[in-house]
Every structure is written in structure tokens, then in C-alpha cells.
Short mmCIF file of C-alpha atoms in Angstrom, two decimals:
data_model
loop_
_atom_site.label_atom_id
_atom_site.label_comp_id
_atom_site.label_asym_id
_atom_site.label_seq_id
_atom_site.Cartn_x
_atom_site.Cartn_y
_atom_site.Cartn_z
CA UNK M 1 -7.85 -11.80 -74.57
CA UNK M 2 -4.66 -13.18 -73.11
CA UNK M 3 -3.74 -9.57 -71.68
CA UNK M 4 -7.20 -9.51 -69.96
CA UNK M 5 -6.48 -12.70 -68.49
CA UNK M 6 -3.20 -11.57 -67.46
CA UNK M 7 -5.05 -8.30 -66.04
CA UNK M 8 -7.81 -10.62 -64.15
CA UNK M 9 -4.59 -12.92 -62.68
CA UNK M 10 -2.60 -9.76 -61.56
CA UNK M 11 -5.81 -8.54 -59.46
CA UNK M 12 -6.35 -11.93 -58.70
CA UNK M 13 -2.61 -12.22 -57.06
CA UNK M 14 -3.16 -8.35 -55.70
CA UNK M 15 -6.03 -9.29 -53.77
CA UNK M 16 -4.95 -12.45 -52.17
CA UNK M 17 -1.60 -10.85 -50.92
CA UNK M 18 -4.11 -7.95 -49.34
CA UNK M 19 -6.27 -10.95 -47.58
CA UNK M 20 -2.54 -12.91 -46.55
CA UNK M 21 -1.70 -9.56 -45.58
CA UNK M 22 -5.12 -8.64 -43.31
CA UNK M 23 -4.65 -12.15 -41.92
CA UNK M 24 -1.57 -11.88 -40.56
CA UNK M 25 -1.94 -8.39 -39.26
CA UNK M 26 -4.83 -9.88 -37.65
CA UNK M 27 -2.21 -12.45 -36.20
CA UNK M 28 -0.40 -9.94 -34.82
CA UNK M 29 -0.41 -9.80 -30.94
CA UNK M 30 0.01 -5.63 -30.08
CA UNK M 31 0.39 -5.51 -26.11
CA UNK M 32 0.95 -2.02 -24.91
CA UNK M 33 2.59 -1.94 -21.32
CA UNK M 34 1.48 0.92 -19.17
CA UNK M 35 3.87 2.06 -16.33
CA UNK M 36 4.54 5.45 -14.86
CA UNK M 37 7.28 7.95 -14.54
CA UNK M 38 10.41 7.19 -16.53
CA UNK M 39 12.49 8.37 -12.66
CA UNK M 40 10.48 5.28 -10.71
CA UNK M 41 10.55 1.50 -10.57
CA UNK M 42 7.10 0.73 -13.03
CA UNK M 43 9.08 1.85 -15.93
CA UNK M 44 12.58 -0.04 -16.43
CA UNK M 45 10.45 -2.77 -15.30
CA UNK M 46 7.93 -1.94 -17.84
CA UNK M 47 10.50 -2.02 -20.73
CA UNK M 48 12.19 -5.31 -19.28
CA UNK M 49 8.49 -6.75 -19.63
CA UNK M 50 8.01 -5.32 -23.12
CA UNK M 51 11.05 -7.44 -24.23
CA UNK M 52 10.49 -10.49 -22.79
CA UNK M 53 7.14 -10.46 -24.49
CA UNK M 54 8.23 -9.34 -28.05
CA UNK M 55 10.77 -12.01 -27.66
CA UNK M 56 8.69 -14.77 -26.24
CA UNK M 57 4.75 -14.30 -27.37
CA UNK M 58 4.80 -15.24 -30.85
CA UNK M 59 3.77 -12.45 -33.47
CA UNK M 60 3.90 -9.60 -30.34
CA UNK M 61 4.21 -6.23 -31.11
CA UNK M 62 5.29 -4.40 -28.06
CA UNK M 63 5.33 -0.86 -26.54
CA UNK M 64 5.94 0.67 -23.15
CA UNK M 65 4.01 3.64 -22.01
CA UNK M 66 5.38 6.28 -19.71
CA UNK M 67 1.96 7.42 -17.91
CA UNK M 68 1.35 9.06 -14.17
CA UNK M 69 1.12 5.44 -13.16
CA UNK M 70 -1.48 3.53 -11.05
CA UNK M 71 -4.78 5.67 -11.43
CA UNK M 72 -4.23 6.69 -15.30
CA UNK M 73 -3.11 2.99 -15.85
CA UNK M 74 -6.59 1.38 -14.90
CA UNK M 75 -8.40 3.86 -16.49
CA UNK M 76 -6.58 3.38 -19.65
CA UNK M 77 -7.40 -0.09 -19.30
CA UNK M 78 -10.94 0.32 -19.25
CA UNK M 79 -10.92 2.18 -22.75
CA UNK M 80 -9.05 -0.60 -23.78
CA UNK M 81 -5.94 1.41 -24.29
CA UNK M 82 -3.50 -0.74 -22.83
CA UNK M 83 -2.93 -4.91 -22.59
CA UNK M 84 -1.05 -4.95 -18.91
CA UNK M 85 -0.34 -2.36 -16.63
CA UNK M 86 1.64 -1.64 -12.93
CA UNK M 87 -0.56 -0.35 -10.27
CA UNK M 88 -0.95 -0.35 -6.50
CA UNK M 89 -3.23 -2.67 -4.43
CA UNK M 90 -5.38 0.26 -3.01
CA UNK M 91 -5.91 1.74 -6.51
CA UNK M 92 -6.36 -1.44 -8.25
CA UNK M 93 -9.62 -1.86 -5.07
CA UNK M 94 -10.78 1.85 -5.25
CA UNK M 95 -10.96 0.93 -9.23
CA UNK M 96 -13.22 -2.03 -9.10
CA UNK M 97 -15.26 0.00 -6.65
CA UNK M 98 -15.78 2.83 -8.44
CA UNK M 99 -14.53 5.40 -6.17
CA UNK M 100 -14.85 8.94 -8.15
CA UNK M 101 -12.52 10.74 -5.11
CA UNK M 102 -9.47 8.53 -6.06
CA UNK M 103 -10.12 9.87 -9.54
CA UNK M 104 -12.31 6.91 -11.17
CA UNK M 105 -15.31 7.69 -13.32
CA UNK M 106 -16.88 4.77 -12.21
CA UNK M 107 -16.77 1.11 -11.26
CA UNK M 108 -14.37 0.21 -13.62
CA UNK M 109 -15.49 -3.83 -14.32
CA UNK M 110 -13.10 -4.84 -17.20
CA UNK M 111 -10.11 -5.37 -15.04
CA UNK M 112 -8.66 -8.72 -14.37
CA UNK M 113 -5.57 -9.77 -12.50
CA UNK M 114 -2.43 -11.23 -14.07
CA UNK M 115 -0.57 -11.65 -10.41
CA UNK M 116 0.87 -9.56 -7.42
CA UNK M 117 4.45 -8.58 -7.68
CA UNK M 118 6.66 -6.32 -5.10
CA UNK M 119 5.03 -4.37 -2.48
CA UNK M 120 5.50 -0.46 -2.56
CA UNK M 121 7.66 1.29 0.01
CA UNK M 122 6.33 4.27 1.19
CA UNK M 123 9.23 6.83 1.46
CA UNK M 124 9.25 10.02 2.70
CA UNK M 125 12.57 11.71 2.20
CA UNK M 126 13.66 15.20 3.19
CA UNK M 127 16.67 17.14 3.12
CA UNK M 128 18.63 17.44 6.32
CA UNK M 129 18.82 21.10 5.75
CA UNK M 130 14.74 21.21 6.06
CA UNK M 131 14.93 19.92 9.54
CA UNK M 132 12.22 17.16 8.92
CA UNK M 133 12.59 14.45 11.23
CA UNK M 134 9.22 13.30 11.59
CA UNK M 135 5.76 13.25 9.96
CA UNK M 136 4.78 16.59 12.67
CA UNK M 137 7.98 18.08 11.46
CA UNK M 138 6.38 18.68 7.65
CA UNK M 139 4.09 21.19 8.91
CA UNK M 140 4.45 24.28 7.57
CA UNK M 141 6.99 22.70 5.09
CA UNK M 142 7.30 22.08 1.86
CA UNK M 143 6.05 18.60 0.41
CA UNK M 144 5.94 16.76 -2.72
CA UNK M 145 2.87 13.95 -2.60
CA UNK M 146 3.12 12.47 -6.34
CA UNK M 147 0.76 13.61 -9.68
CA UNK M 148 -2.49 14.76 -8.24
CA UNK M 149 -4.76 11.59 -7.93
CA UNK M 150 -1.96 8.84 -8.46
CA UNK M 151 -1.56 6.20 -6.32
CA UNK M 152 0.95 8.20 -4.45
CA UNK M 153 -0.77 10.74 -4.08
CA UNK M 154 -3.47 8.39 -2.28
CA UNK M 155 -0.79 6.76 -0.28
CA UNK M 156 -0.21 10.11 0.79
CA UNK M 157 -3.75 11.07 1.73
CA UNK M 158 -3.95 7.77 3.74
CA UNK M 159 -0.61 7.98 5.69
CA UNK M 160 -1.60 12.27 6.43
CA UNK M 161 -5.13 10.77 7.48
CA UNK M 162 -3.54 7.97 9.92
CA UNK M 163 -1.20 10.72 11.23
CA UNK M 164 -3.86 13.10 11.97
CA UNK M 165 -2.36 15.76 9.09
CA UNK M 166 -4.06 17.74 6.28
CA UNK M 167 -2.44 18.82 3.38
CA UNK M 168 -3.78 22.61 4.87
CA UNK M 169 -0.68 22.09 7.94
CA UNK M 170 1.71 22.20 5.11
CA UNK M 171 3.17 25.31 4.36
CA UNK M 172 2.86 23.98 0.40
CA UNK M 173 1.78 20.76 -1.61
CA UNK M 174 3.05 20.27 -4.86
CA UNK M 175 1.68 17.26 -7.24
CA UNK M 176 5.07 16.36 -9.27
CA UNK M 177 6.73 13.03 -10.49
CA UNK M 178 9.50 11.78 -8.93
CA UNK M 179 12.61 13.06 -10.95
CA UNK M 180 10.77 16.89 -10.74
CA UNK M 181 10.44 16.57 -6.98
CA UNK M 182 14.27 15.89 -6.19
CA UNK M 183 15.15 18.50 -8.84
CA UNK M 184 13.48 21.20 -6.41
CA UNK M 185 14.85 19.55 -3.30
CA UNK M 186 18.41 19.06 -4.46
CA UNK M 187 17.63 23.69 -5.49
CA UNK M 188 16.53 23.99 -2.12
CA UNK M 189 13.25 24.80 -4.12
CA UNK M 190 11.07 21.54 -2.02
CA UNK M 191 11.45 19.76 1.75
CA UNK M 192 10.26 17.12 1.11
CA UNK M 193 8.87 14.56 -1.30
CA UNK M 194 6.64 11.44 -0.79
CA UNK M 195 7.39 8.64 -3.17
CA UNK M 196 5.75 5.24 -3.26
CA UNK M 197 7.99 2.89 -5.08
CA UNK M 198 10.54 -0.15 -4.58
CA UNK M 199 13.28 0.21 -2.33
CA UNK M 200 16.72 1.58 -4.11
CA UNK M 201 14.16 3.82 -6.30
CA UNK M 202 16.53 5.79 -8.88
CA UNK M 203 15.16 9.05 -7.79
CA UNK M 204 15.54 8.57 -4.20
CA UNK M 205 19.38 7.44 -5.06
CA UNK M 206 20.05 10.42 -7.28
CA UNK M 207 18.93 12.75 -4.52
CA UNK M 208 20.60 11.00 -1.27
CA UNK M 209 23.73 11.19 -3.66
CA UNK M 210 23.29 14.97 -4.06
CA UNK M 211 22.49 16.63 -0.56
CA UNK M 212 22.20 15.22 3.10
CA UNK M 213 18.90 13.69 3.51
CA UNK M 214 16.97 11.78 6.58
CA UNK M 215 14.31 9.27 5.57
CA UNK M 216 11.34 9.99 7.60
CA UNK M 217 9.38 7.15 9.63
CA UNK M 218 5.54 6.34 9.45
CA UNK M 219 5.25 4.50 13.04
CA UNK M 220 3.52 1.20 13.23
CA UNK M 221 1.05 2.25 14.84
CA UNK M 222 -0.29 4.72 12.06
CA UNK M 223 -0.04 2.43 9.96
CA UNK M 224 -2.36 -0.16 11.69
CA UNK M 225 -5.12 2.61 11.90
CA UNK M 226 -5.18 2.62 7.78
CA UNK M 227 -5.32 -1.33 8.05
CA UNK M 228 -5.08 -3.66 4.46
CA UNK M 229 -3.50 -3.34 2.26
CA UNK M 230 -1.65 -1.44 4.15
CA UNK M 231 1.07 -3.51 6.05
CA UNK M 232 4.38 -1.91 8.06
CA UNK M 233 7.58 -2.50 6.85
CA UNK M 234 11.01 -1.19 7.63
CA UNK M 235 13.26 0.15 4.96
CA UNK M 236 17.17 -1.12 5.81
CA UNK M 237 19.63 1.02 6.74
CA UNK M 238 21.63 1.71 3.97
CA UNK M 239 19.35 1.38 1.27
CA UNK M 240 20.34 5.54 0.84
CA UNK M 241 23.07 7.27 0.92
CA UNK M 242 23.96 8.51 4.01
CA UNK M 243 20.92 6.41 6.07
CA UNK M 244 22.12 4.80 8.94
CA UNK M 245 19.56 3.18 10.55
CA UNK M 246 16.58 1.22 10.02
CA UNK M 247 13.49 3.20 9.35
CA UNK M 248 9.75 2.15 9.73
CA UNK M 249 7.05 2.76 7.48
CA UNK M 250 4.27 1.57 5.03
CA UNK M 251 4.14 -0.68 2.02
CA UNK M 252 1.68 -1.34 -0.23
CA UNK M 253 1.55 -4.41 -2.81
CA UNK M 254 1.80 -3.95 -6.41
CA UNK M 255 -0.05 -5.81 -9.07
CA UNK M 256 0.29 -6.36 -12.91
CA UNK M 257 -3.36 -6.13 -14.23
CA UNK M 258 -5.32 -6.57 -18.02
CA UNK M 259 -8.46 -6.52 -19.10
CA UNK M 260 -11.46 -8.93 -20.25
CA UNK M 261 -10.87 -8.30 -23.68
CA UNK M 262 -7.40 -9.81 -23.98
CA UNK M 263 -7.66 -12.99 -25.32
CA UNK M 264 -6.94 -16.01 -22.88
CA UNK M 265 -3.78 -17.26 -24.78
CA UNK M 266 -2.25 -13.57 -24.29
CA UNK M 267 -2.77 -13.24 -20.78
CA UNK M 268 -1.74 -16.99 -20.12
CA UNK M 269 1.91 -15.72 -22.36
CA UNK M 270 2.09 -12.86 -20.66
CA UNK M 271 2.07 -14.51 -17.00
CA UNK M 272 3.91 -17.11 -18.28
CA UNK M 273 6.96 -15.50 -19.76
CA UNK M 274 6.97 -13.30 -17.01
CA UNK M 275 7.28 -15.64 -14.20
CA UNK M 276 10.07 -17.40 -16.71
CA UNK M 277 12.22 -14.27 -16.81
CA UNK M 278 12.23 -12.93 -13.30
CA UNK M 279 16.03 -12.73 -13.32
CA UNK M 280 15.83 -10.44 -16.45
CA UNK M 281 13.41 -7.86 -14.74
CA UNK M 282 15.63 -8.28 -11.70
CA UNK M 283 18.29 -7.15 -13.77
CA UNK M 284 16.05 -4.12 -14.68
CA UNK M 285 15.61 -2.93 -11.01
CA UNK M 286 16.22 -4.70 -7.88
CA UNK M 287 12.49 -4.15 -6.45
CA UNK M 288 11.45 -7.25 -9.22
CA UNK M 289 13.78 -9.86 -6.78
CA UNK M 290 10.24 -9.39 -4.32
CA UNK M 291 7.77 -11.17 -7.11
CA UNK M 292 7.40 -14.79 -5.93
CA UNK M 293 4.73 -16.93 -7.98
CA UNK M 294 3.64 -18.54 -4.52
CA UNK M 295 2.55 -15.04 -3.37
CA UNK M 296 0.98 -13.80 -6.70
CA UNK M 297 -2.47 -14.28 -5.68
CA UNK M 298 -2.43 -12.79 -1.99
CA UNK M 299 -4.77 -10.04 -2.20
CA UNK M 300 -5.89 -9.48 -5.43
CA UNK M 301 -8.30 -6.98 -6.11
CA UNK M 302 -10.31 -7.97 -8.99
CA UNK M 303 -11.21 -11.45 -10.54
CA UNK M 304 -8.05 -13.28 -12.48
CA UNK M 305 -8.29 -13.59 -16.02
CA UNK M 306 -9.06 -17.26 -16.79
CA UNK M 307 -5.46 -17.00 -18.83
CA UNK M 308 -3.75 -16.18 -15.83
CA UNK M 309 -6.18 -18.87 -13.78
CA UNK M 310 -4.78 -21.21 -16.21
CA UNK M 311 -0.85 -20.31 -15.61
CA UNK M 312 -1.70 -21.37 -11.66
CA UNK M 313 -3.47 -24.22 -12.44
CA UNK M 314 -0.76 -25.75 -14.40
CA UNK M 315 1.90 -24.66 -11.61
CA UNK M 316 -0.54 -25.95 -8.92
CA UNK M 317 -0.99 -22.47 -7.39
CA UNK M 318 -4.60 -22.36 -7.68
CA UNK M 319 -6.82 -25.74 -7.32
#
């Protein structure tokens, strides 16, 4: 009798560690960061973000995923495969709206804003060897425009549109990251390569450091005819190796986005902490010293999530 009572209180104990344990797996946060290439800015800034949250959410489990950025991210979102991800202003609106050309299966209604961050500089950067001065100069050249469908690559189609250039007056387009495209510039494999990112991007440095370049300017002008989000911009001399002057061209905002389905303490942590640690995601990449909480609602996209509504209430950003 007393070992079947000794049985019945060891299944008893077995079970309720199995419920304490269910419980507190249930208690555990998981937020999985989306970013892009591990060569561009949405990445180190991506891991910066993962650590500040595993250190500062309580009971968050964190990862960072390396994806082809903007487009992929959303989408991913939508399943309900990721918590927060980096994308670009003009994907984040071609999202909500459904647009199937920009690679969107349709309107994609469980997005939600956290906050805008740093705009996107649109860089085009050739070797000096190519000859590519200008945006007339890459036809009949060689040009990398970003993985097809990303939010480079729509950067890309707007700026060609605005310019009056197909991707047909190139003498090749190739869809590669970042990292790939210098690789077959620095091989004298590639012209050119078109790369929407922060200013000081790593890949950008790596191949200025390698071979002569010259950064190529999208005039004002052109970049009035695409109109909002786009807005013209000037990347400082110096920013490259080797560039010596000022050069115009188009930037885009960024934005950090989540979905309806995270819960409204989550989002509120995960706006929170980020705002509190802006020097540590500085420290990750220099484009994170252009996210200022009085700008992180101009332009948004897509509705806030009441969690982040609730960050901008309390700092008196939002009536």
C-alpha cells in the first residue's frame, strides 16, 4: 500500500513539474529578428537588437535572421515567422497594398509599426576602371541591382524609371547581395553595383578599399519625379575611400515593423529598450546615430501597434 502511495506521489510530483514546466515555457518571450545580408547595415544592427532584448525583455529568447531583407522580411511576418523586422518605407507601403509586382502575394494586413529609424542611401558605386560616371554611363555595362524583388532591387527599378533607363540598356543585370556584388567588381567580373543601405555600408568600404571607385550621382531632379518616400540627399565626401566630393542621390527611410499577433507588452519592450540603447546599436554600425524618437513616426506605412502607441504616449510623442 505504502509503495502505491509512493508510486501515486512520484506521478503526482512528475506531473506538476511537466505543468511548472509548460507554464514557464509558455512564459517564455521568443522574438526572432529578421534583417538581411550579413555584408549590409540590417544585420549587425539586427544582432545589436537581439541583445538588447534578451538582456532587457524579461524571459526573451532571441534570434537574428540573415534573410534577402525588406520584401522576404514582411512576408515572413505575415506567416508569423518573425516578431520585428528591418525594411524600407516603399516596401513596407507596396506591402500593406498588396502589390504582387514588388513580390507580395497580397495585401499583407498583419503588419504594424514599431517606429522609423535611418533613411537608406541609395549608392551606386562603380569601378573607375568601368568608366561609369553617370547613370547614362551604365548602359551597356555591367550592373548589380540587389536579390531579385528586394527592396533594392525596387529602389533600383524606381531610380532606372526616373532616369528614363531599362534594365534592357544594360549590357547585364545581375540580382546578388551585397558582399557577392563587390566580389565580382573587385575580379573585374561586375561595373557596377546598386546598394541601398546606411552610409559607411561594410561592403561599399571593403570595395573602395580594394580598387579605384567613383560613386555615381542620382540628380535631384530624378529624384523629385519618383516623389515620397523618396527624398534627395547627398552622400559626404569622404564617406569612401578615395571620394572626394559630395555626391547627390536618393534616400529612402527605414522602419522596424511586427505584427498584430505580438502581444502589446512585447512590442511596448521592444520599442522601449530600443530607444534606451541607441548608443549600443550605434556602436553596431554608424547608420543607427540617424534614429531619433521625435522622428519615429514620420511616414509610417501601416497602423502602430497599440504597444508601440503606448511607448509615445508615455514619451509624449503621440497625443
Amino acid at each position: 500500500m505504502l509503495h502505491f502511495r509512493t508510486k501515486l506521489v512520484t506521478a503526482g510530483a512528475m506531473a506538476l513539474s511537466l505543468s511548472v514546466g509548460i507554464a514557464s515555457a509558455k512564459a517564455q518571450e521568443f522574438i526572432n529578428v529578421l534583417t538581411g545580408g550579413t555584408s549590409g547595415v540590417y544585420y549587425p544592427l539586427g544582432v545589436a537588437l537581439s541583445e538588447i532584448y534578451g538582456k532587457g525583455i524579461a524571459g526573451a529568447r532571441t534570434q537574428v535572421q540573415a534573410t534577402k531583407a525588406s520584401v522576404e522580411n514582411l512576408n515572413l511576418l505575415q506567416q508569423g515567422k518573425g516578431e520585428i523586422a528591418f525594411a524600407l518605407g516603399d516596401s513596407v507601403k507596396l506591402a500593406a497594398e498588396g502589390n504582387a509586382e514588388a513580390g507580395f502575394p497580397g495585401k499583407l494586413d498583419k503588419l504594424r509599426g514599431i517606429a522609423a529609424i535611418y533613411p537608406n542611401y541609395i549608392q551606386i558605386v562603380a569601378s573607375q576602371e568601368s568608366g561609369i560616371k553617370t547613370l547614362a554611363d551604365l548602359k551597356g555595362k555591367s550592373l548589380s541591382v540587389g536579390a531579385p524583388a528586394s527592396g533594392t532591387e525596387l529602389n533600383a527599378r524606381a531610380i532606372f524609371a526616373a532616369a528614363g533607363l531599362k534594365y534592357e540598356d544594360l549590357g547585364r543585370v545581375e540580382y546578388l547581395p551585397f558582399a557577392e556584388s563587390v566580389e565580382l567588381i573587385k575580379n573585374r567580373q561586375l561595373d557596377a553595383t546598386l546598394q541601398s543601405a546606411g552610409l559607411g555600408v561594410a561592403s561599399i568600404r571593403d570595395l573602395a578599399a580594394s580598387v579605384p571607385i567613383n560613386v555615381v550621382a542620382v540628380p535631384a531632379e530624378d529624384v523629385a519625379k519618383i516623389g515620397p518616400p523618396y527624398l534627395s540627399v547627398v552622400i559626404p565626401k569622404g564617406t569612401y575611400e578615395g571620394q572626394s566630393e559630395d555626391v547627390a542621390t536618393a534616400a529612402v527611410g527605414n522602419f522596424l515593423i511586427t505584427r498584430a499577433g505580438v502581444s502589446d507588452e512585447t512590442a511596448y519592450q521592444m520599442t522601449k529598450q530600443m530607444f534606451d540603447h541607441l548608443d549600443q546599436l550605434a556602436a553596431a554600425h554608424a547608420a543607427a546615430k540617424g534614429i531619433d524618437p521625435a522622428k519615429a513616426l514620420d511616414g509610417m506605412p501601416v497602423p502602430l501597434h497599440p504597444g508601440a502607441e503606448r511607448y509615445y504616449k508615455e514619451k509624449g510623442l503621440l497625443k
